[in-house]
Short mmCIF file of C-alpha atoms (C1' of nucleotides) in Angstrom, two decimals:
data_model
loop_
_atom_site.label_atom_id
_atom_site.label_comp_id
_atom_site.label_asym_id
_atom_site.label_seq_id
_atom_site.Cartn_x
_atom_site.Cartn_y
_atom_site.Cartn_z
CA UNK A 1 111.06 -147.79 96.17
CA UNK A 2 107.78 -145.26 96.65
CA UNK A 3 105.21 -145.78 99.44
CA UNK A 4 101.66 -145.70 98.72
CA UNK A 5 101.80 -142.63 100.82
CA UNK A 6 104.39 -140.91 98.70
CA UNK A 7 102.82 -141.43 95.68
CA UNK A 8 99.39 -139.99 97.30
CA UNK A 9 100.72 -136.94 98.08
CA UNK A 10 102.53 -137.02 94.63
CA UNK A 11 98.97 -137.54 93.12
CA UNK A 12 97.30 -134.35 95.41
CA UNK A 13 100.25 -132.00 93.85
CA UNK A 14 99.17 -133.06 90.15
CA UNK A 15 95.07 -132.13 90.86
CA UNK A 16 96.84 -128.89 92.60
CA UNK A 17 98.93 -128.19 89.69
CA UNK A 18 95.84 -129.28 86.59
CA UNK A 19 93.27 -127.38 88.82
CA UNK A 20 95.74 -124.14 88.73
CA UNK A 21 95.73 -124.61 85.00
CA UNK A 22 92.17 -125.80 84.11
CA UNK A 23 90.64 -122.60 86.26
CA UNK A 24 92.33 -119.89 84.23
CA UNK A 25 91.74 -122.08 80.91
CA UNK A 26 87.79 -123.27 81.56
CA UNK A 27 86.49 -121.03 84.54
CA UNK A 28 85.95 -121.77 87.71
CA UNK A 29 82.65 -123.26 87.47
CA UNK A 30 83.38 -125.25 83.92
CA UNK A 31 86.05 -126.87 85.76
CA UNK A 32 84.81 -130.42 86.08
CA UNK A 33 86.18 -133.93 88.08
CA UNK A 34 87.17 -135.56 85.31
CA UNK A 35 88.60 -132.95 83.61
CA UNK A 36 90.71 -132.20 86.20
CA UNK A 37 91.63 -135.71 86.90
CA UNK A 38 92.45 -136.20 83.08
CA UNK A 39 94.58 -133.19 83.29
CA UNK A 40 95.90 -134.37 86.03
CA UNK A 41 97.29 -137.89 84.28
CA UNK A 42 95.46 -139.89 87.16
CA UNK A 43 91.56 -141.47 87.31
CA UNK A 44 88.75 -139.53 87.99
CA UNK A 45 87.92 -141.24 91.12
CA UNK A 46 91.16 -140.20 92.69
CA UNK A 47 89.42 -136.29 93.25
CA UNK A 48 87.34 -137.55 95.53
CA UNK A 49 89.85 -139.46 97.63
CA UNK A 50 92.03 -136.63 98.45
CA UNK A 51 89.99 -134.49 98.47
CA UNK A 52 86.61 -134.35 99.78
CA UNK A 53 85.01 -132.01 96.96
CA UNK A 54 85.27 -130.81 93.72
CA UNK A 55 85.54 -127.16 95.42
CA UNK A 56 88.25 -128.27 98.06
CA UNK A 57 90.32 -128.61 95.49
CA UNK A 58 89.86 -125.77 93.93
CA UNK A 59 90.04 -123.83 96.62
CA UNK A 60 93.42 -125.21 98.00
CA UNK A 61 94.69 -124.28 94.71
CA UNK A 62 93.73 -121.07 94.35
CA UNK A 63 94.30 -119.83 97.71
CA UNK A 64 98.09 -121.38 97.69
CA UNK A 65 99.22 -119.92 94.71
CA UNK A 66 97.83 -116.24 95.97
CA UNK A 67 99.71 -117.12 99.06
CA UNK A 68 102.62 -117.65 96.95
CA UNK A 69 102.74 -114.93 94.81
CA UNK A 70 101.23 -111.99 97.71
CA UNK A 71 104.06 -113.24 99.60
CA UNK A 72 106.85 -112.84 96.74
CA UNK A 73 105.63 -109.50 96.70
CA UNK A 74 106.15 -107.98 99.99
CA UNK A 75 110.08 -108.58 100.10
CA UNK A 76 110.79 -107.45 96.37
CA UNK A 77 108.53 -104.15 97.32
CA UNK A 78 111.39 -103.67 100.58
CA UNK A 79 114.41 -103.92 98.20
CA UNK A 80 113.32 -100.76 96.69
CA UNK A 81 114.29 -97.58 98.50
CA UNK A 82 111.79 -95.67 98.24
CA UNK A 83 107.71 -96.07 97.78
CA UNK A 84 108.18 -94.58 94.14
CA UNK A 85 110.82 -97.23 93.16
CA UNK A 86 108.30 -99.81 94.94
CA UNK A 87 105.49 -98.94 92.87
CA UNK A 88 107.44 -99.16 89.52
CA UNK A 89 109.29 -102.19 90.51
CA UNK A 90 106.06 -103.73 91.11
CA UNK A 91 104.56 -102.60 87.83
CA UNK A 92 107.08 -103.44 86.18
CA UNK A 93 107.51 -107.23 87.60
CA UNK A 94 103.80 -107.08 87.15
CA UNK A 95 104.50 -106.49 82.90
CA UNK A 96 104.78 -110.48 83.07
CA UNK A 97 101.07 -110.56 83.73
CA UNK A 98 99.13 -110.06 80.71
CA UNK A 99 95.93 -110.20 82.65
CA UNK A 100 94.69 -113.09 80.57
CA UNK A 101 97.39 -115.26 82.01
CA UNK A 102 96.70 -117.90 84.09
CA UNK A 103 97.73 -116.36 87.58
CA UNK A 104 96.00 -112.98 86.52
CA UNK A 105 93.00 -114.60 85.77
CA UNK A 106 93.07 -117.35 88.70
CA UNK A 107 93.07 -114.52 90.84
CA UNK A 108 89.89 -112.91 89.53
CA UNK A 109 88.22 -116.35 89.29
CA UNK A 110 88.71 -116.30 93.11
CA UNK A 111 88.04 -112.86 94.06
CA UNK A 112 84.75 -113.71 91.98
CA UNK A 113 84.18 -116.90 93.56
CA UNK A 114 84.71 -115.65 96.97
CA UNK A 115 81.49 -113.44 96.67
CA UNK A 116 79.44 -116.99 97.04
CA UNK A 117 81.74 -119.14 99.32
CA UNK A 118 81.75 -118.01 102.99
CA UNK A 119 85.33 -120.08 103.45
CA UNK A 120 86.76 -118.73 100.18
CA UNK A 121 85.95 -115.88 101.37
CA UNK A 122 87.46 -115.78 104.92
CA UNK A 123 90.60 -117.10 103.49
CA UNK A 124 91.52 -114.60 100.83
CA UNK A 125 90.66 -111.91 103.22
CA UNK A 126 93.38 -113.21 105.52
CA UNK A 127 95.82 -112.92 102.52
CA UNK A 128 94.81 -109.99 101.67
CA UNK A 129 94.62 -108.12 104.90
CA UNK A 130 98.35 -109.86 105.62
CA UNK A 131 99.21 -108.51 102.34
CA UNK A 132 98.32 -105.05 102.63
CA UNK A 133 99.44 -104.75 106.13
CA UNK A 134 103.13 -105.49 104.84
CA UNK A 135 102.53 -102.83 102.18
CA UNK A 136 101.22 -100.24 104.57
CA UNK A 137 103.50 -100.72 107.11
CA UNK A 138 106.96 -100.42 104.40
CA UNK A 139 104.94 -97.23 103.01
CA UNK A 140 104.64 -95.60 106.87
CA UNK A 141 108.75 -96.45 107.75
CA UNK A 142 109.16 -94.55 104.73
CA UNK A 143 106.91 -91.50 105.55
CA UNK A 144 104.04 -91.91 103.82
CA UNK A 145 100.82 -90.42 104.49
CA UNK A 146 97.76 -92.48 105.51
CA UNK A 147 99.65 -96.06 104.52
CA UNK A 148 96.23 -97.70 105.19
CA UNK A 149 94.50 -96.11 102.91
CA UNK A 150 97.10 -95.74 100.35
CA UNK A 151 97.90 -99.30 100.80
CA UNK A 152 94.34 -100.41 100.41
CA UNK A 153 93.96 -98.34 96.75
CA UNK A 154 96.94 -99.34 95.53
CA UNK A 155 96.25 -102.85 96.40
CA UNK A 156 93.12 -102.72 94.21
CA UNK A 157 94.14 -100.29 91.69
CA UNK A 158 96.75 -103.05 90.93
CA UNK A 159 94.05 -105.90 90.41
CA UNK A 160 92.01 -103.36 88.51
CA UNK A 161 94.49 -102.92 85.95
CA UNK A 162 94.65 -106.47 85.76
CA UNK A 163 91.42 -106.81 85.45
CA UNK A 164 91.19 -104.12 82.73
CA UNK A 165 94.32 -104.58 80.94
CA UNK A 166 92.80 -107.48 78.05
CA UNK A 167 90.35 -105.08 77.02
CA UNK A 168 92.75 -101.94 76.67
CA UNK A 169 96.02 -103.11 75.63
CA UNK A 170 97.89 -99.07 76.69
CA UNK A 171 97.18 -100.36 80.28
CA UNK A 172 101.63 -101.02 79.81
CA UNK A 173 103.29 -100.80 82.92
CA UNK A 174 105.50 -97.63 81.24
CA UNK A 175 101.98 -96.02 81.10
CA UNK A 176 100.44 -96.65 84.49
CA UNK A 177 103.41 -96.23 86.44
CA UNK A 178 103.81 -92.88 86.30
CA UNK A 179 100.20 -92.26 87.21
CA UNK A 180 100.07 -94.25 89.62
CA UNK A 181 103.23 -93.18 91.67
CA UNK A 182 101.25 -89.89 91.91
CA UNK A 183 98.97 -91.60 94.63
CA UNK A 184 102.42 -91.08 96.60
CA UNK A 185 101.73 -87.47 96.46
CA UNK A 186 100.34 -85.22 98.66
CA UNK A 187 96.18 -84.52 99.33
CA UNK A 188 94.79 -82.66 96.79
CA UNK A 189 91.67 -79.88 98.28
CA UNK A 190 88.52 -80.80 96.68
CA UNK A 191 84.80 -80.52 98.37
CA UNK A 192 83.55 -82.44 100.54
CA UNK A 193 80.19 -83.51 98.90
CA UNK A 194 77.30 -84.17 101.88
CA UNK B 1 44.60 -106.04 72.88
CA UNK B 2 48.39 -107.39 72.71
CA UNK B 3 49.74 -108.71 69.44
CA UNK B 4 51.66 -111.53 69.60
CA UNK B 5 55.13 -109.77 68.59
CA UNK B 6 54.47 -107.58 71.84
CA UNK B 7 54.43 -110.50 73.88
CA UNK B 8 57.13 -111.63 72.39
CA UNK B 9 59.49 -108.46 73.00
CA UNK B 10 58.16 -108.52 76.75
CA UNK B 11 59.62 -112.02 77.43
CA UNK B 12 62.84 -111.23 75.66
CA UNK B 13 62.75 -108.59 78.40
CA UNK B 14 61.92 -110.72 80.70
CA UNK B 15 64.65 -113.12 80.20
CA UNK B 16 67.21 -110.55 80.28
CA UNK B 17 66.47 -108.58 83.58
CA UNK B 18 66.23 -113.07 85.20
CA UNK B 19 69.72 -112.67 83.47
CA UNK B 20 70.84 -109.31 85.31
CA UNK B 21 69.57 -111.40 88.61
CA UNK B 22 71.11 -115.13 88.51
CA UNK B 23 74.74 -113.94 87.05
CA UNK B 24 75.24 -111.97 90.09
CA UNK B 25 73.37 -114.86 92.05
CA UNK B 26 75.02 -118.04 91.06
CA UNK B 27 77.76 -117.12 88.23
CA UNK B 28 77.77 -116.69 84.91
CA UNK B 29 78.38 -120.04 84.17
CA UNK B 30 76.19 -121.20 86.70
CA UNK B 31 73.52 -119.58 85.00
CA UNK B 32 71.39 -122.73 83.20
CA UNK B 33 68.71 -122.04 80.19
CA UNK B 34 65.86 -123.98 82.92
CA UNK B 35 66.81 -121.95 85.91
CA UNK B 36 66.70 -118.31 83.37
CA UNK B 37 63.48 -119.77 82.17
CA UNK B 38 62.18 -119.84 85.76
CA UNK B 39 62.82 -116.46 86.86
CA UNK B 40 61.73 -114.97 83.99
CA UNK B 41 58.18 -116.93 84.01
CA UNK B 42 58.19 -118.20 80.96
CA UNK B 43 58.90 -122.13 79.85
CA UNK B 44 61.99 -123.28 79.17
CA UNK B 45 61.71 -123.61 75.54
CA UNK B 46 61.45 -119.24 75.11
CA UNK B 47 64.91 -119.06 75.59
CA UNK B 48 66.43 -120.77 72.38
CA UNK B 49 63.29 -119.01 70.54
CA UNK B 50 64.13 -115.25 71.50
CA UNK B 51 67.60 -116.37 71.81
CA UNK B 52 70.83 -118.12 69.69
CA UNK B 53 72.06 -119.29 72.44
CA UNK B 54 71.85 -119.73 76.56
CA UNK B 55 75.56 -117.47 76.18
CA UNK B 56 73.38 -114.64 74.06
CA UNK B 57 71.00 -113.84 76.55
CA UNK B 58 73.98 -113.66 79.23
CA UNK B 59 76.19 -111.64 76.34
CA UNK B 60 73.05 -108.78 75.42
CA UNK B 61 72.34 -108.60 79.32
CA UNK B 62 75.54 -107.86 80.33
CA UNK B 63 76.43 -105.65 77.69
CA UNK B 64 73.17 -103.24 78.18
CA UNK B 65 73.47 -103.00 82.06
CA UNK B 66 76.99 -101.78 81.05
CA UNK B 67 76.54 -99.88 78.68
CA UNK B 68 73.41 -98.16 80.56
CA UNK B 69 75.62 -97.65 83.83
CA UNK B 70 78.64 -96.30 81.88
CA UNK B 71 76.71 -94.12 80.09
CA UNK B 72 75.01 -92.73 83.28
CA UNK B 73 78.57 -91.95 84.31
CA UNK B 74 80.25 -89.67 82.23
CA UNK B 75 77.28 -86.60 82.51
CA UNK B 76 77.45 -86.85 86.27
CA UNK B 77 81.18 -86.68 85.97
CA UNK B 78 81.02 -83.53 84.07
CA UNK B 79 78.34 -82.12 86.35
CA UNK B 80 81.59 -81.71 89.01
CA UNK B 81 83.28 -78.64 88.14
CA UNK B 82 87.14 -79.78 88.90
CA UNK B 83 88.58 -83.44 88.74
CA UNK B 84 89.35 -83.67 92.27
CA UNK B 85 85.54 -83.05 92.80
CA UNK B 86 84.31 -85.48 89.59
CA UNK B 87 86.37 -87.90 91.29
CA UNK B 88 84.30 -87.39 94.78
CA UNK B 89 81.17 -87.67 92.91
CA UNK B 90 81.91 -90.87 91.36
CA UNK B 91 82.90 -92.43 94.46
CA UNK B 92 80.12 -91.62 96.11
CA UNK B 93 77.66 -92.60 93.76
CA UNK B 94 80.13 -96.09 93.82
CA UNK B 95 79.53 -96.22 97.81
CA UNK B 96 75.93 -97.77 96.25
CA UNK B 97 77.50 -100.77 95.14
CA UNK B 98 78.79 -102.91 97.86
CA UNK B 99 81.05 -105.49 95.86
CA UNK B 100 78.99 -107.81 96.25
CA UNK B 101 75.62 -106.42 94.63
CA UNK B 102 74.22 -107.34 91.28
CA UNK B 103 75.76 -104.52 89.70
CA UNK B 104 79.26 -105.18 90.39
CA UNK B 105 79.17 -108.94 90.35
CA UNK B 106 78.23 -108.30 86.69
CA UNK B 107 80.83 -106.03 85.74
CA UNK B 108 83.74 -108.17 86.94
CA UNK B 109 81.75 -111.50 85.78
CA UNK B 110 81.76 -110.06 82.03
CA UNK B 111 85.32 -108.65 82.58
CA UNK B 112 86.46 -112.59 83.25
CA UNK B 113 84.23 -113.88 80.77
CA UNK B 114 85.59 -111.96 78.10
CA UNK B 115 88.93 -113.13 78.27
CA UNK B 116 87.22 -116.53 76.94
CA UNK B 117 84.63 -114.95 74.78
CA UNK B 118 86.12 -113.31 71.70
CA UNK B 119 82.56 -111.67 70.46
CA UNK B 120 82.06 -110.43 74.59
CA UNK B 121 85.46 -109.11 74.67
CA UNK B 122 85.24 -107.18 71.67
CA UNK B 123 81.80 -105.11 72.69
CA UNK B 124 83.45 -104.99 76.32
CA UNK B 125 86.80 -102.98 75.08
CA UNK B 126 84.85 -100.61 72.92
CA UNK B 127 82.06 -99.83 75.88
CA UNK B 128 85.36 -99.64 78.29
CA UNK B 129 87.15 -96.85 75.02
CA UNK B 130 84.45 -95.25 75.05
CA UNK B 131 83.73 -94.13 78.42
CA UNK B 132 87.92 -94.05 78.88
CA UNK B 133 88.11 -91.51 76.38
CA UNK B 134 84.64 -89.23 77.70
CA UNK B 135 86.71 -89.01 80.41
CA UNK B 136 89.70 -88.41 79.61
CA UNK B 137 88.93 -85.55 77.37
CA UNK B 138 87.03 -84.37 80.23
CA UNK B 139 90.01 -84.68 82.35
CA UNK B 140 92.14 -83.05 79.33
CA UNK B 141 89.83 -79.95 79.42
CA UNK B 142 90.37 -79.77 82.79
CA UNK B 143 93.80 -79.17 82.77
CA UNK B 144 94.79 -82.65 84.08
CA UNK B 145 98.01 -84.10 82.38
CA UNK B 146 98.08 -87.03 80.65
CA UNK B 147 94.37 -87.08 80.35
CA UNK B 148 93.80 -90.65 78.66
CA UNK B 149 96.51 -92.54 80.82
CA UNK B 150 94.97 -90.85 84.34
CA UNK B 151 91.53 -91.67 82.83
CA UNK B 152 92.81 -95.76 82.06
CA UNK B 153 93.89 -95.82 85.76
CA UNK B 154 91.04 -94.04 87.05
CA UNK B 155 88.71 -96.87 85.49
CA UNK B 156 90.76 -99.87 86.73
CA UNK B 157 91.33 -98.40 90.13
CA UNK B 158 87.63 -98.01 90.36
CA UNK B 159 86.75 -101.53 89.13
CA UNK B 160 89.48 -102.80 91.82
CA UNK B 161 88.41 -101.15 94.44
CA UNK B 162 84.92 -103.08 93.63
CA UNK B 163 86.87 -105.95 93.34
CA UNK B 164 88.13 -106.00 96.87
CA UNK B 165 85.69 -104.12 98.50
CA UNK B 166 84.04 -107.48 99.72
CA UNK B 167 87.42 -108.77 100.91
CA UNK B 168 88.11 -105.54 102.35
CA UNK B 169 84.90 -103.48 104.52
CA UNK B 170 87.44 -100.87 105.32
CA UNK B 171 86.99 -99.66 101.32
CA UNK B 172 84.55 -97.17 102.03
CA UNK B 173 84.57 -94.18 99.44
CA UNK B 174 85.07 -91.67 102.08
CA UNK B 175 88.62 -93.57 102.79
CA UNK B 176 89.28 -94.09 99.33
CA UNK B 177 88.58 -90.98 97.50
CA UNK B 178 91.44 -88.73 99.50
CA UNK B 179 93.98 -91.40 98.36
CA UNK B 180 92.69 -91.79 94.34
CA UNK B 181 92.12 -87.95 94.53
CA UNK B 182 96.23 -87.80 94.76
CA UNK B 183 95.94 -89.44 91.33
CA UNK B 184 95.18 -85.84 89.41
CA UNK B 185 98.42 -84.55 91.58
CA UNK B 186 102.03 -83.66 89.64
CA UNK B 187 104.07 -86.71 88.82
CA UNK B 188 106.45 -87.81 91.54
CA UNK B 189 110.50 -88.27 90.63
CA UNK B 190 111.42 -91.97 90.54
CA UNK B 191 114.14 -94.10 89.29
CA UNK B 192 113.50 -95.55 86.04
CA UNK B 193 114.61 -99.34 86.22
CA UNK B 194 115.98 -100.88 83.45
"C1'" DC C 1 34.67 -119.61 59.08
"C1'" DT C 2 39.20 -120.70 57.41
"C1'" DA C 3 43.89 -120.18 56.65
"C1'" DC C 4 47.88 -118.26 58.30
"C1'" DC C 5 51.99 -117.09 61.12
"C1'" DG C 6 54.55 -115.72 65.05
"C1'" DT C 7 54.63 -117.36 69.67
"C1'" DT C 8 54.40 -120.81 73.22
"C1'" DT C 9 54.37 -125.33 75.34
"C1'" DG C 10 56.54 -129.21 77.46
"C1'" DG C 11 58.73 -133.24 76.84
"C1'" DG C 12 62.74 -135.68 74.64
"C1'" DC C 13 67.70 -136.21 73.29
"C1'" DA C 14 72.40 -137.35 74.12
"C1'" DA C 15 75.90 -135.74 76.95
"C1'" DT C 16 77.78 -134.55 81.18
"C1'" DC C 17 77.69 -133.54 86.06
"C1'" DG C 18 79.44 -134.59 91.30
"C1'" DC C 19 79.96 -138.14 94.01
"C1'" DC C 20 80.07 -142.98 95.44
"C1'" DC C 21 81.79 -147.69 95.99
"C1'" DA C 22 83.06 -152.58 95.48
"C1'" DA C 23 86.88 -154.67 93.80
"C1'" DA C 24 91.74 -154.72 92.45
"C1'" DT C 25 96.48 -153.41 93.38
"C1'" DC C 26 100.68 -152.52 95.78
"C1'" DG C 27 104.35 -152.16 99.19
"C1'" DA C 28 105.13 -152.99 104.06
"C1'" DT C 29 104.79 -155.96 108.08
"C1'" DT C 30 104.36 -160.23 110.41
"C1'" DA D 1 103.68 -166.97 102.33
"C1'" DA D 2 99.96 -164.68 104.47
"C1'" DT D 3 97.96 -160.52 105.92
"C1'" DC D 4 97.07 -155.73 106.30
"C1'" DG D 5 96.04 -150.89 105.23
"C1'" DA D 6 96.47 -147.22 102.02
"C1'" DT D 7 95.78 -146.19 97.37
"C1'" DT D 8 93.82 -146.80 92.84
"C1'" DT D 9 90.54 -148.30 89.37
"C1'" DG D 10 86.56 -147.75 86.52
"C1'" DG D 11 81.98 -148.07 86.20
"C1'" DG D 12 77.35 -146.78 88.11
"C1'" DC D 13 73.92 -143.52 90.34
"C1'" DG D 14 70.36 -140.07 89.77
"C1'" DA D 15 70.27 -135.38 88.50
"C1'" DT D 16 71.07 -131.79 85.33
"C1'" DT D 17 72.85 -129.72 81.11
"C1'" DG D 18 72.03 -127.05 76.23
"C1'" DC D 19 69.35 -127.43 72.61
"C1'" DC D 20 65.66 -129.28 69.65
"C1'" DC D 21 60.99 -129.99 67.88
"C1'" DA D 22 56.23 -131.51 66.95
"C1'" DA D 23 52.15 -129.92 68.44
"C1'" DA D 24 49.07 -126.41 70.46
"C1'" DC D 25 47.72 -121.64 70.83
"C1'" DG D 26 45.84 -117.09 69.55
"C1'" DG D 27 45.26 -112.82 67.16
"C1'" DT D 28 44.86 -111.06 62.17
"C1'" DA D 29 43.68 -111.10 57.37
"C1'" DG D 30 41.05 -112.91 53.53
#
DNA sequence: CTACCGTTTGGGCAATCGCCCAAATCGATT
DNA sequence: AATCGATTTGGGCGATTGCCCAAACGGTAG
């Protein structure tokens, strides 16, 4: 026995789930209502019941799985002991992203997107700013210099190799760790440029 | 006097700089042969004349404002005389794209595009080799160890930082290039994980 | 002047788009 | 059994899509 609300909400999780898949697959903007409904194993006009646009869904699905996977992030980064052994823990649970696999590249898609939607945009600045406060404020318990700052970087150095790894293949974790744990290190002298 | 296959080279100019525009604008996808028609002044019909294909004109653009920004890069890298100074430069001269300006909506649209488009993806990695290994020999002349994996970070960090700089005002270059400048540092000890 | 050829025009084609809606369906309640 | 409200169905709406093409245009050569 299933109410007609049960199998509603049942019906919202499958356009979540085929929107999560058709985004990374088609692009954001080649994503279409039917094809997402088809995906989805339900009728087209079912999109526009639970959901009151084509971009509302997207946009729920996006910004949950970020929310998801940021937030996986922060207490796997506190099990290491120090910010070294974060940064190649993370690299290295970051080797399952090729960065032409569908969470890699559903997180570009909305990065991208967010440029042209105001509420996008609010909303993955939230997650973003949440996420790199938790990373700043493990790097400063553990003494590390400017943990804004270094937060921030490493934050986007991480979605830059991301971004960059499907068109240079030596972007391994085994290779950018190293480098990257250097940003641990101490100020290098260099002019300041007016 | 004009002959007609001067005309002709105009328009195809024509179409590409409306290309440079409405990417940025309203996505690459969003970009329709009618709407690049309009911006470039010319009728619709130009477009599949000068043109294979609506994806062409996006494709050429995209790889020529890259390939003409990239290759602007590397001499004013080498006009620094250390890395921790090149690295200044370059981030300053980056404090002129926002995130969200035509230049950098292009990059990162082409970067996502490529991962669908097999002909875009292959000009992208060799533009991306190219200007990885200018400066990493640059880098490696420098004294700076492990010249091409610090240059492969360098470039993702940089396109990351772009990436997030409209999520994230506080990305200014003058708080981000003390942080990436630790990048050219010695390597810091850390467990290796299995 | 005529013939020629690369360029340009603007409308047409079939396909697809987001969104809408009247009607059908289904379990729950009276 | 009758009724009700939430959910589902599938087709229809006007607009837009990429691409095509016959016809017009305009400078150059014979």
């Amino acid at each position: 026995m299933v109410t007609a609300s049960e199998r509603g909400r049942e019906v919202r999780r499958k356009l979540l789930n085929a929107a999560l898949e058709l985004v990374p697959e088609l692009g954001w903007n080649a994503v279409s209502t039917r094809a997402l409904a088809e995906r989805a194993g339900v009728a087209p006009g079912l999109v526009h019941y639970h959901f009151s646009s084509l971009q509302a869904v997207l946009r729920e699905a996006a910004v949950g799985e970020m929310r998801r996977t940021l937030g996986a992030a922060i207490p796997e980064f506190e099990r290491a002991g120090t910010p070294a052994d974060g940064i190649g823990m993370m690299l290295e649970s970051l080797d399952a992203y090729s960065g032409d696999d569908p969470a890699s590249l559903m997180f570009t898609e909305a990065y991208l997107v967010s440029a042209r939607d105001e509420e996008l945009r609010g909303e993955l600045a939230g997650l973003l700013a949440e996420f790199r406060d938790g990373l700043a404020r493990w790097l400063g318990e553990h003494g590390q210099g400017s943990p804004v700052e270094t937060a921030s970087v490493l934050a986007a150095a991480v979605d830059g190799v991301l971004l960059h790894r499907p068109l240079n293949p030596a972007l391994t974790s085994s290779a950018v760790a190293p480098v990257l744990r250097r940003i641990l290190g101490p100020d290098i002298e260099g002019e300041e440029h007016r």
